[in-house]
CSV table of C-alpha atoms in Angstrom, one decimal:
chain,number,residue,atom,x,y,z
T,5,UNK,CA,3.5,-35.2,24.2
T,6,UNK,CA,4.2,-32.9,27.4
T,7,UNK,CA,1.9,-30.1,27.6
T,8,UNK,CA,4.0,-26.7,26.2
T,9,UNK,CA,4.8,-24.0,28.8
T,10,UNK,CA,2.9,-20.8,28.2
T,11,UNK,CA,3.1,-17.2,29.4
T,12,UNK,CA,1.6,-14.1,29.1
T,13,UNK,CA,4.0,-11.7,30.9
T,14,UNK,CA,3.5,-14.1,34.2
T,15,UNK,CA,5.0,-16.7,35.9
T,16,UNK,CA,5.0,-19.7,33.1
T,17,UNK,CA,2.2,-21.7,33.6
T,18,UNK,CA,1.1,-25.2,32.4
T,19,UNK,CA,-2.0,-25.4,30.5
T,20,UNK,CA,-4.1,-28.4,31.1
T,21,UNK,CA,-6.4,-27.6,28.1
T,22,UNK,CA,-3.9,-27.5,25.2
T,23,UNK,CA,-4.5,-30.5,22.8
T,24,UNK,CA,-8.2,-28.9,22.9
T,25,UNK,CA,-6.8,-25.5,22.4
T,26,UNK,CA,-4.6,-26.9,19.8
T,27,UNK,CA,-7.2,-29.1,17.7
T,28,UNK,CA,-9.7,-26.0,18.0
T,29,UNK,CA,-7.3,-23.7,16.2
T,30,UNK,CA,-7.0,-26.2,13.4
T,31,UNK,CA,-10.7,-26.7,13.3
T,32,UNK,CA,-11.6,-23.2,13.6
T,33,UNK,CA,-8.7,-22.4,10.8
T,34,UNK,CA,-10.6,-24.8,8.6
T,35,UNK,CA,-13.6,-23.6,8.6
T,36,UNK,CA,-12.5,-20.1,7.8
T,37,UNK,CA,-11.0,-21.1,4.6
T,38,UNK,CA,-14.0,-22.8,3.6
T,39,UNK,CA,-16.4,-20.0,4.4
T,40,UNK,CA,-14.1,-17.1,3.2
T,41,UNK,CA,-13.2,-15.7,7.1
T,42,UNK,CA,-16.7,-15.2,7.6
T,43,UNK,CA,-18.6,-18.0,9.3
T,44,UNK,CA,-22.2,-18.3,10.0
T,45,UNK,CA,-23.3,-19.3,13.4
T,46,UNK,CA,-24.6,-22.4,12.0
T,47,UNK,CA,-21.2,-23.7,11.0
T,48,UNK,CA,-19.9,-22.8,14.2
T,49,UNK,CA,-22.7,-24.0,16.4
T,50,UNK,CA,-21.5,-28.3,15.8
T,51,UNK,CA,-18.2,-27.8,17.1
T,52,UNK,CA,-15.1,-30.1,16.3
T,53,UNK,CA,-13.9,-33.3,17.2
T,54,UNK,CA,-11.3,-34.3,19.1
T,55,UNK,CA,-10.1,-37.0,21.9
T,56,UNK,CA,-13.2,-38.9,20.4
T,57,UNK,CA,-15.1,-36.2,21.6
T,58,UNK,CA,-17.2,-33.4,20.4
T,59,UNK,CA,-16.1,-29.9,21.7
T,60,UNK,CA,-18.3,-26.6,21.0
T,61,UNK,CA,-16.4,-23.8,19.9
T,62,UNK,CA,-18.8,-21.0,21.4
T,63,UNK,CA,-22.4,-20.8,22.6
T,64,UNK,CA,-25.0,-19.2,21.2
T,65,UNK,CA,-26.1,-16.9,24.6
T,66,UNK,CA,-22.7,-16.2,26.0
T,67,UNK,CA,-19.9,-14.1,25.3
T,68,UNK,CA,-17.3,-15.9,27.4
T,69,UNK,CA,-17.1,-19.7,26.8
T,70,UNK,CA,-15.6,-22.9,28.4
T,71,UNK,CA,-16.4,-25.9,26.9
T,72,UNK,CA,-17.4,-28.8,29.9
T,73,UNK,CA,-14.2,-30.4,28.4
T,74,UNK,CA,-11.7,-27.8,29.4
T,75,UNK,CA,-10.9,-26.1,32.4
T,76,UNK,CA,-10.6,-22.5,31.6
T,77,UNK,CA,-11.9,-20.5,28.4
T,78,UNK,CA,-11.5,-21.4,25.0
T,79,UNK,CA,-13.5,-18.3,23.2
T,80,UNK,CA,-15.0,-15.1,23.4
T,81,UNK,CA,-17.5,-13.8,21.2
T,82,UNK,CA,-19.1,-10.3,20.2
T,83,UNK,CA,-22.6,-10.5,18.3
T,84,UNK,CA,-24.0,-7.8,15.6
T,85,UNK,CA,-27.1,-6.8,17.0
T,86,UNK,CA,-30.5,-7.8,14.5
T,87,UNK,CA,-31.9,-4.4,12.4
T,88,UNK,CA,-33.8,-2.3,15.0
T,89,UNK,CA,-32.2,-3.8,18.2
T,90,UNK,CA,-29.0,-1.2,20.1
T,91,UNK,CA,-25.6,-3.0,21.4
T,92,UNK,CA,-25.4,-4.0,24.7
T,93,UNK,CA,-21.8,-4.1,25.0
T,94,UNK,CA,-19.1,-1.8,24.1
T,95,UNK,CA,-17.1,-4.2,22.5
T,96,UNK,CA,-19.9,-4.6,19.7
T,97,UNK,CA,-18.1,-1.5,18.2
T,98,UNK,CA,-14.7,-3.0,17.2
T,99,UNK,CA,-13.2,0.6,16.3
T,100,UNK,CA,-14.3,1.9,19.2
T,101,UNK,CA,-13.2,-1.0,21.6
T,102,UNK,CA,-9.5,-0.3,20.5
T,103,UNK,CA,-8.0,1.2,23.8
T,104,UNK,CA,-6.0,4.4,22.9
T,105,UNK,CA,-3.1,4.1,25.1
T,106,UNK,CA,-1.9,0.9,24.6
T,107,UNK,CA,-3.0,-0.6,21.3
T,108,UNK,CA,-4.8,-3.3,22.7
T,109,UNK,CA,-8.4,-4.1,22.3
T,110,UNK,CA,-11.2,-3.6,25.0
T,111,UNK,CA,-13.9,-6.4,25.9
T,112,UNK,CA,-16.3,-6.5,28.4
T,113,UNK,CA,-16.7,-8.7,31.1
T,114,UNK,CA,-20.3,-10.8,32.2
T,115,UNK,CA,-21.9,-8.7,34.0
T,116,UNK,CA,-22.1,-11.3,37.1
T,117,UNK,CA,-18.7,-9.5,38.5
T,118,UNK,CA,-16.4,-11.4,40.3
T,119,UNK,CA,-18.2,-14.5,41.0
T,120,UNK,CA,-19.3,-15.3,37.9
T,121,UNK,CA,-18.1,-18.5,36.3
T,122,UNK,CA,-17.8,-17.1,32.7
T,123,UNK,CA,-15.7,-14.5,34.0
T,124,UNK,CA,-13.9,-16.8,36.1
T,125,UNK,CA,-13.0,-19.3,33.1
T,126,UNK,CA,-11.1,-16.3,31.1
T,127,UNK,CA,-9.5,-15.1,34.3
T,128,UNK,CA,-8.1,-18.8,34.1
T,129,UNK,CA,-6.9,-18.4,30.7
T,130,UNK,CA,-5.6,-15.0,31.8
T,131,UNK,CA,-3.5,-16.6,34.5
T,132,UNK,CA,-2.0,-19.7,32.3
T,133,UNK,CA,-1.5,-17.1,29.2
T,134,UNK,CA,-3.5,-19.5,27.5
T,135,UNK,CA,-4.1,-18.3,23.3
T,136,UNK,CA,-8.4,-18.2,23.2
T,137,UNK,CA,-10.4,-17.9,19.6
T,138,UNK,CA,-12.1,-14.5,18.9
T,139,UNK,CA,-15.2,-14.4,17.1
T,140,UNK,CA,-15.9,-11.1,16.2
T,141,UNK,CA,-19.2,-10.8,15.0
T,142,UNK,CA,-19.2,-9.1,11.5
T,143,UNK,CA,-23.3,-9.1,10.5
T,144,UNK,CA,-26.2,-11.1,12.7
T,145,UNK,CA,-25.3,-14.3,13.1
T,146,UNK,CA,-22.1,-14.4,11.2
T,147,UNK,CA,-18.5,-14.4,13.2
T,148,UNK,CA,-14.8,-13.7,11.8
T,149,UNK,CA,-12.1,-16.0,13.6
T,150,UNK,CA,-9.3,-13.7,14.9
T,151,UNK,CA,-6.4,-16.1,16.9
T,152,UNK,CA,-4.6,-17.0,18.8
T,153,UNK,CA,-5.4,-13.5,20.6
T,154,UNK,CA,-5.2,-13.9,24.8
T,155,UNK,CA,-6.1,-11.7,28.0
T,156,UNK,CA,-3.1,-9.2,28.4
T,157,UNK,CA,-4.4,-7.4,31.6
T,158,UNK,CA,-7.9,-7.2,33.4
T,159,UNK,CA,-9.7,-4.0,34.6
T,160,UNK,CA,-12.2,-6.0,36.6
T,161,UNK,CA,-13.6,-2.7,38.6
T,162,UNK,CA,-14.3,-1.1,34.8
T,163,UNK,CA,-15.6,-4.6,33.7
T,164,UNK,CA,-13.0,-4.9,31.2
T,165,UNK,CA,-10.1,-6.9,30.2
T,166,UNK,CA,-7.6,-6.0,27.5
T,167,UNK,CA,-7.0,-8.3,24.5
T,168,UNK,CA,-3.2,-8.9,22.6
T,169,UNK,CA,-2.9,-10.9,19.5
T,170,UNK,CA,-0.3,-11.7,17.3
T,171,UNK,CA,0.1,-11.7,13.8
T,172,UNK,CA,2.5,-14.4,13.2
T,173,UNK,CA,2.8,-18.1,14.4
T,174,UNK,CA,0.9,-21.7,14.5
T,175,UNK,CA,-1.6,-21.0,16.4
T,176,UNK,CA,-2.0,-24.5,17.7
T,177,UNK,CA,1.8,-23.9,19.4
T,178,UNK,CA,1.8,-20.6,20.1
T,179,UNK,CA,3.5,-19.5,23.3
T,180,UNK,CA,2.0,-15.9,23.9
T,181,UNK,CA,4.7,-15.0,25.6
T,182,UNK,CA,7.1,-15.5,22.4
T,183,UNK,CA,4.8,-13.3,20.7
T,184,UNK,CA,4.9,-10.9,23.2
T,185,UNK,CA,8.3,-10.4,23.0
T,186,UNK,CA,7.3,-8.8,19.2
T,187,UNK,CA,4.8,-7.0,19.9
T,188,UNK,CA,4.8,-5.8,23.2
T,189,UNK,CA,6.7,-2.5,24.6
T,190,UNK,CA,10.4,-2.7,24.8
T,191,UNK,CA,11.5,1.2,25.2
T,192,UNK,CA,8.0,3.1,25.4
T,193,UNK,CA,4.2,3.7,25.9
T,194,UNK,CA,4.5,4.7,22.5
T,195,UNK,CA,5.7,2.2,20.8
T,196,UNK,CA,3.8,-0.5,22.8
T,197,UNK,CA,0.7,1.2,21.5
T,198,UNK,CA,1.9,1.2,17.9
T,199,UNK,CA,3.0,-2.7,17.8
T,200,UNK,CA,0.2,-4.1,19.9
T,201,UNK,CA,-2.3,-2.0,17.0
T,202,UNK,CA,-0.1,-3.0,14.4
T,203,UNK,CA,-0.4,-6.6,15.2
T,204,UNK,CA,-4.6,-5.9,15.4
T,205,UNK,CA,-4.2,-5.0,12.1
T,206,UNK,CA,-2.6,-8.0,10.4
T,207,UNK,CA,-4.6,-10.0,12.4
T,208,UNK,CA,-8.0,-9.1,11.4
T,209,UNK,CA,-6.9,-8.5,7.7
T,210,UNK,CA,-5.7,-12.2,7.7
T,211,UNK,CA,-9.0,-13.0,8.9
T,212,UNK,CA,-11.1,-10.7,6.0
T,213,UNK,CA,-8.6,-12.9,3.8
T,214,UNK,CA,-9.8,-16.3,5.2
T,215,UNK,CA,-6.2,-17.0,6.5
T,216,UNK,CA,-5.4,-17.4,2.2
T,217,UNK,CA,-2.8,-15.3,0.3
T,218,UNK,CA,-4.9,-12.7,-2.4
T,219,UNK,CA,-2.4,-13.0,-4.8
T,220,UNK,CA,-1.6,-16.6,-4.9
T,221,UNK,CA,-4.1,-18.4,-2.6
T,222,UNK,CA,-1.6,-19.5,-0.3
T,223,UNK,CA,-3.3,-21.5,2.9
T,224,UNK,CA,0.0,-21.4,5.2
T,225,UNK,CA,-0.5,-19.6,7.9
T,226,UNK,CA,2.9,-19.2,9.3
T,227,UNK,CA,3.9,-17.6,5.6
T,228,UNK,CA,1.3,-15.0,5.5
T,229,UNK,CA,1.3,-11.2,6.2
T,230,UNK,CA,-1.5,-8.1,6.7
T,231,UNK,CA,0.5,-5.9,4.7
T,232,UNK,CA,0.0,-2.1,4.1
T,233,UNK,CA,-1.4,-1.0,0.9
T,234,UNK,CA,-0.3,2.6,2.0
T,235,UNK,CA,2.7,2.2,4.7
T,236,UNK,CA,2.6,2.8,8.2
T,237,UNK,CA,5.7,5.2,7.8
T,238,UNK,CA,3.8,6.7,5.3
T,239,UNK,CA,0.9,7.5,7.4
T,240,UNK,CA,-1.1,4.3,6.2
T,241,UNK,CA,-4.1,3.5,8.4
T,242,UNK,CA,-4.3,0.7,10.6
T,243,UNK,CA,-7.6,-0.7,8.9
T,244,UNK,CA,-8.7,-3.5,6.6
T,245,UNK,CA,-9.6,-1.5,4.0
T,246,UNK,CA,-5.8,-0.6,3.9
T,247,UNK,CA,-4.2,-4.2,4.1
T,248,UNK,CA,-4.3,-7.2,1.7
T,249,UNK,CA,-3.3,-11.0,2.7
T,250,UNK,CA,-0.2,-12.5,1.0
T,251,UNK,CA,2.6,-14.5,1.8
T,252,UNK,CA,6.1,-13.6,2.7
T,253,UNK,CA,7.0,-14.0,-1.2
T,254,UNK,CA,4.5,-11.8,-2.2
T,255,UNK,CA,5.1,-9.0,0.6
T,256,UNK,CA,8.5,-8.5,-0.3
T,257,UNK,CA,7.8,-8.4,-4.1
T,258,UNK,CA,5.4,-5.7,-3.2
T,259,UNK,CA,7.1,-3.6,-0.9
T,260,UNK,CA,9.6,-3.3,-4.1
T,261,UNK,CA,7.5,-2.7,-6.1
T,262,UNK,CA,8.0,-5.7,-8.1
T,263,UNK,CA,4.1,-6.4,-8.4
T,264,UNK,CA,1.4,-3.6,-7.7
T,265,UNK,CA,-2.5,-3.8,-7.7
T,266,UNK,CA,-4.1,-1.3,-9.3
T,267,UNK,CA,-7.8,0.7,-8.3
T,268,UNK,CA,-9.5,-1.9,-10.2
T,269,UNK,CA,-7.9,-4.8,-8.6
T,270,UNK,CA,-5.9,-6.1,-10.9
T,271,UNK,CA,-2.4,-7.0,-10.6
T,272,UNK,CA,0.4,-5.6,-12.4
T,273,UNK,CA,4.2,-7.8,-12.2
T,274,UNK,CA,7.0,-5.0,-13.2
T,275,UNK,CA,8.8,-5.9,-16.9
T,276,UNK,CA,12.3,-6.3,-15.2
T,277,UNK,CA,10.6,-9.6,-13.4
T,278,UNK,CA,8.7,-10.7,-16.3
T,279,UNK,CA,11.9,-10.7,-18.5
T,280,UNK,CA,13.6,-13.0,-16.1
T,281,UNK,CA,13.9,-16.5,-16.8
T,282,UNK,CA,14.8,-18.8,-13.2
T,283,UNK,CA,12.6,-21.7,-12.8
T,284,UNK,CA,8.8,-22.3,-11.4
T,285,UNK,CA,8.9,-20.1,-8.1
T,286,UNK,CA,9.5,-16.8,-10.3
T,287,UNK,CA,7.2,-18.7,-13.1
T,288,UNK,CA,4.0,-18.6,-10.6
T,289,UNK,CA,4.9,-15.4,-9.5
T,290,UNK,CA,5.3,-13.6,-13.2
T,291,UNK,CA,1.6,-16.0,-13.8
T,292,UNK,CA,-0.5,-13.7,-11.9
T,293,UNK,CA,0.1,-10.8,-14.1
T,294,UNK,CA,-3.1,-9.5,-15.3
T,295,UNK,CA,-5.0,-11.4,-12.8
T,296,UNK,CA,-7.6,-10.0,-10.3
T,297,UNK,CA,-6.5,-9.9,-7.0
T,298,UNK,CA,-8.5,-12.4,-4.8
T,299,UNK,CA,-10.7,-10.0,-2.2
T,300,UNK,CA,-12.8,-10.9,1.0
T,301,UNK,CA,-16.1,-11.6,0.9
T,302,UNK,CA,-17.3,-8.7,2.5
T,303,UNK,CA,-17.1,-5.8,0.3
T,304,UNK,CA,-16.6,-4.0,3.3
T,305,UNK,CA,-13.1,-5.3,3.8
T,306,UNK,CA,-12.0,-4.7,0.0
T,307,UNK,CA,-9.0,-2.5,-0.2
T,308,UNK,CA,-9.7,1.0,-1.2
T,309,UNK,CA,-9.3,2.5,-4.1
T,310,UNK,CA,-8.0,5.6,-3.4
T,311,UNK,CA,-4.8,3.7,-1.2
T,312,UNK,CA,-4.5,1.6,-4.6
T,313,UNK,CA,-4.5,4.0,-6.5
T,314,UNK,CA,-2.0,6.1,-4.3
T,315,UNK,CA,0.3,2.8,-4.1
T,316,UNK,CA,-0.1,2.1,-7.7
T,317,UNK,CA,1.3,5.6,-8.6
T,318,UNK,CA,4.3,4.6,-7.1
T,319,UNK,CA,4.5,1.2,-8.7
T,320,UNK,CA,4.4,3.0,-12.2
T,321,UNK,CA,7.4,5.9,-11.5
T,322,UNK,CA,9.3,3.1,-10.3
T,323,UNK,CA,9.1,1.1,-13.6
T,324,UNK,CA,10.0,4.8,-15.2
């Protein structure tokens, strides 16, 4: 198989390391579902097989990494500090590493500058638009997979470089620059801020989900959604705690309020459904009536109540 053609806004580049990338993604993917999106260090630390090889996904005292297998970087990493101890990077703040004007998300540099070879390796990936794994550390020693995300720009004299991701795609095949084209600015500064924090958004509620759909479990990737609880249009925030997981399916039956979640998690499909009779796709769906809704591990990334219970008002008027 020919290597695929990526780019990130750039000339198209070939990149040498994508069978790694690509078994990486799947490996990573795995391991998310398994541990609920939240991954301890320990899972992480053996890596994943491929080419008859072992490949590390991340080390433990970096924050940039490249595996001796590839030629540019594969991850990046931000750690939770242990009780007592301050951050040492900016980035350790995830809200406040969001860069205001365009949507996209701050992370430091090595501080080696120039010349140092971590920062070298993602100025690699940079150049071939080359999709890298995000672990964004979420409590010590514990890491949620966000990808493919890849370097949009670099602010080398701040120390910086900016971060895009997408919320859509198979990651093991996914041209950034096809994602670009949906997300990225088309007619403003404002709207390129609003889709690149959009797609931040799904992104890391897919991740809280671990990459599953709440409602029905779903593990396809390509078919899920971070949906608003409370809609953007409606001035929904762009935060975890307003976004559940679910498949295309499920999204659409939402957003029409053919199934709602109420404050107490529990889901609610509208009689009209219920009363229609058409096989087992519309069986499964009418099934999870009454059910609880399937919620991330962290309680920090439930949804809140108050935006269910805002949505849910509006799921009721509808029915009349």
């Amino acid at each position: 198989m020919d290597p695929i053609i990526v780019g990130a806004g750039r000339s198209p580049a070939i990149d040498p390391d994508r069978r790694i990338r690509s078994a990486a993604f799947a490996a990573i993917e795995q391991l998310s579902r398994q541990h609920g999106g939240q991954i301890p260090w320990d899972a992480i630390t053996p890596g994943f097989q491929t080419g008859g090889q072992t490949v590390r996904f991340a080390n433990r005292a970096k924050g940039i990494f490249k595996p001796r297998q590839m030629s540019a970087a594969l991850s990046i990493k931000t750690t939770v500090p242990r009780s007592g101890r301050s951050p040492w990077y900016r980035d350790q703040d995830f809200s406040a590493s969001l860069d205001g004007p365009t949507g996209l998300v701050r992370y430091d540099l090595s501080r080696g500058g120039r010349e140092d070879a971590s920062n070298r390796a993602l100025l690699a990936a940079m150049q071939r638009g080359a999709p890298l794994i995000y672990f964004r550390g979420i409590s010590p020693a514990v890491y949620q997979p966000v990808f493919p995300v890849w370097v949009e720009s670099s602010r080398q004299e701040e120390g910086y470089v900016l971060l895009a991701t997408a919320d859509f795609a198979d990651a093991g095949t996914v041209s950034p620059a096809a994602a670009r084209e949906r997300i990225e600015v088309s007619y403003s500064v404002t709207e390129a801020r609003v889709r690149n924090h959009q797609a931040w958004f799904s992104a890391r509620t897919k991740a809280a989900y671990g990459w599953r759909c709440a409602f029905s479990g779903l593990p396809v990737r390509e078919l899920l959604i971070g949906a608003h609880i409370v809609p953007d249009a409606e001035g929904g925030l762009p935060s975890v705690q307003n976004g559940i997981c679910m498949s295309a399916l499920h999204h659409v039956a939402f957003d029409s309020h053919l199934i709602g979640v109420d404050p107490d998690y529990r889901v609610h499909v509208a009689s009209p459904l219920r009363k229609q009779r058409d096989g087992d796709l519309l069986a499964n769906i009418k099934g999870i009536d009454g059910a609880r809704l399937t919620l991330p591990q962290a309680p920090e990334d439930w949804p809140d109540r108050r935006f269910l219970e805002r949505r849910f008002k509006q799921f009721r008027e509808r029915l009349g």
